[in-house]
Amino acid sequence: MGADEAVTPAIIQARVPGSAPPPPLLHGPARTPARAAPRALVAGIGFRHATAADEILGLVAEGLRQADLPGAHIAALATAADRAGDPAIRAAAEALGVPLVAIGVEALREAGRRVVTRSVRIEALRGIGSLAEAAALAASGPEGRLVLPRIASAGATCALAASGDALSS
């Protein structure tokens, strides 16, 4: 996609296509490494306006490492619809070769009921505890589960959610 091309992301309210029942939650001190990557692994991203695509990409890679899925492929990046036009998130999705899923306010709020971390700032701004977790959960569907709760860098947050059976390699 060229720099001059306009992208109008779709606002979704459902899970990533191809997803099925989710795997169990895989975080915390008792975490065991995953045997295979989930079919639909979504990276939910929250970010400040000055954040660069490289920072987002680095945070996604770190999230996969922390989730014991360093070789897994992300099926999509998801963020709030009002941020989906930002060049940094668009460039990150393009670099990963995945769609950018724009999540509408109502879908974020619905998924926000299932987040496990809380940011006072994001709760005040958006009415949800974690934009990254809510975006990942909304994009992975009502049965999606967090694989990795929100992690943060200086300008971004990332959470991983999955639904679907494990892929056979």
mmCIF file of N, CA and C in Angstrom, residues 1-2 9 15-16 26 35 39-40 47 50 55 69 77 82 84 90 119 128 133 143 148-150 152 161-162:
data_model
loop_
_atom_site.group_PDB
_atom_site.id
_atom_site.type_symbol
_atom_site.label_atom_id
_atom_site.label_comp_id
_atom_site.label_asym_id
_atom_site.label_seq_id
_atom_site.Cartn_x
_atom_site.Cartn_y
_atom_site.Cartn_z
ATOM 1 N N MET A 1 0.839 -1.169 0.000
ATOM 2 C CA MET A 1 0.000 0.000 0.000
ATOM 3 C C MET A 1 0.879 1.224 0.000
ATOM 4 N N GLY A 2 0.617 2.167 -0.894
ATOM 5 C CA GLY A 2 1.417 3.363 -0.987
ATOM 6 C C GLY A 2 1.013 4.391 0.050
ATOM 7 N N PRO A 9 -10.658 1.798 7.592
ATOM 8 C CA PRO A 9 -10.832 0.515 8.260
ATOM 9 C C PRO A 9 -12.296 0.263 8.593
ATOM 10 N N ARG A 15 -15.904 -11.462 15.826
ATOM 11 C CA ARG A 15 -14.574 -12.055 15.882
ATOM 12 C C ARG A 15 -13.902 -12.118 14.516
ATOM 13 N N VAL A 16 -12.603 -12.377 14.553
ATOM 14 C CA VAL A 16 -11.819 -12.526 13.331
ATOM 15 C C VAL A 16 -12.314 -13.760 12.583
ATOM 16 N N LEU A 26 -3.503 -18.069 29.189
ATOM 17 C CA LEU A 26 -2.120 -18.521 29.321
ATOM 18 C C LEU A 26 -1.214 -17.429 29.871
ATOM 19 N N ARG A 35 1.836 -25.133 22.789
ATOM 20 C CA ARG A 35 2.389 -26.132 21.866
ATOM 21 C C ARG A 35 2.259 -25.687 20.416
ATOM 22 N N ARG A 39 -5.297 -20.327 16.129
ATOM 23 C CA ARG A 39 -5.692 -20.021 14.751
ATOM 24 C C ARG A 39 -5.838 -18.523 14.529
ATOM 25 N N ALA A 40 -6.507 -17.826 15.417
ATOM 26 C CA ALA A 40 -6.734 -16.394 15.258
ATOM 27 C C ALA A 40 -6.151 -15.666 16.461
ATOM 28 N N PHE A 47 -2.149 3.298 21.777
ATOM 29 C CA PHE A 47 -0.915 4.058 21.557
ATOM 30 C C PHE A 47 -1.171 5.553 21.622
ATOM 31 N N ALA A 50 2.249 10.261 19.228
ATOM 32 C CA ALA A 50 3.614 10.374 18.715
ATOM 33 C C ALA A 50 4.334 9.032 18.595
ATOM 34 N N GLU A 55 7.961 1.091 17.298
ATOM 35 C CA GLU A 55 7.672 0.822 18.707
ATOM 36 C C GLU A 55 6.510 -0.156 18.840
ATOM 37 N N LEU A 69 5.079 -17.567 22.501
ATOM 38 C CA LEU A 69 4.684 -17.789 21.108
ATOM 39 C C LEU A 69 5.571 -16.970 20.166
ATOM 40 N N LEU A 77 -4.146 -6.820 13.671
ATOM 41 C CA LEU A 77 -3.969 -5.810 14.712
ATOM 42 C C LEU A 77 -5.332 -5.182 14.912
ATOM 43 N N ASP A 82 -11.358 5.263 16.272
ATOM 44 C CA ASP A 82 -10.902 6.641 16.121
ATOM 45 C C ASP A 82 -9.385 6.767 16.014
ATOM 46 N N ALA A 84 -7.593 4.182 14.224
ATOM 47 C CA ALA A 84 -7.202 3.269 13.146
ATOM 48 C C ALA A 84 -6.661 3.971 11.905
ATOM 49 N N ARG A 90 -1.245 1.942 10.963
ATOM 50 C CA ARG A 90 -1.402 1.435 9.597
ATOM 51 C C ARG A 90 -0.092 0.852 9.082
ATOM 52 N N SER A 119 -6.243 0.857 33.603
ATOM 53 C CA SER A 119 -5.511 2.110 33.514
ATOM 54 C C SER A 119 -6.478 3.210 33.910
ATOM 55 N N ILE A 128 -13.169 2.199 29.726
ATOM 56 C CA ILE A 128 -12.729 0.799 29.777
ATOM 57 C C ILE A 128 -11.377 0.744 30.478
ATOM 58 N N GLU A 133 -6.412 -4.540 25.633
ATOM 59 C CA GLU A 133 -7.122 -5.780 25.945
ATOM 60 C C GLU A 133 -8.516 -5.783 25.342
ATOM 61 N N GLU A 143 -16.166 -15.200 22.578
ATOM 62 C CA GLU A 143 -15.548 -16.340 23.266
ATOM 63 C C GLU A 143 -14.026 -16.234 23.304
ATOM 64 N N LEU A 148 -2.248 -12.926 26.521
ATOM 65 C CA LEU A 148 -1.315 -12.074 27.245
ATOM 66 C C LEU A 148 -2.019 -10.774 27.593
ATOM 67 N N PRO A 149 -2.157 -10.476 28.896
ATOM 68 C CA PRO A 149 -2.720 -9.177 29.287
ATOM 69 C C PRO A 149 -1.805 -8.051 28.824
ATOM 70 N N ARG A 150 -2.287 -6.877 28.943
ATOM 71 C CA ARG A 150 -1.600 -5.670 28.477
ATOM 72 C C ARG A 150 -0.157 -5.592 28.970
ATOM 73 N N ALA A 152 3.303 -2.814 28.200
ATOM 74 C CA ALA A 152 3.448 -1.431 27.754
ATOM 75 C C ALA A 152 4.882 -1.085 27.415
ATOM 76 N N ALA A 161 -5.028 -11.708 22.247
ATOM 77 C CA ALA A 161 -6.199 -12.531 22.496
ATOM 78 C C ALA A 161 -6.326 -13.551 21.373
ATOM 79 N N ALA A 162 -6.915 -14.682 21.698
ATOM 80 C CA ALA A 162 -7.048 -15.747 20.708
ATOM 81 C C ALA A 162 -8.414 -16.390 20.807
#
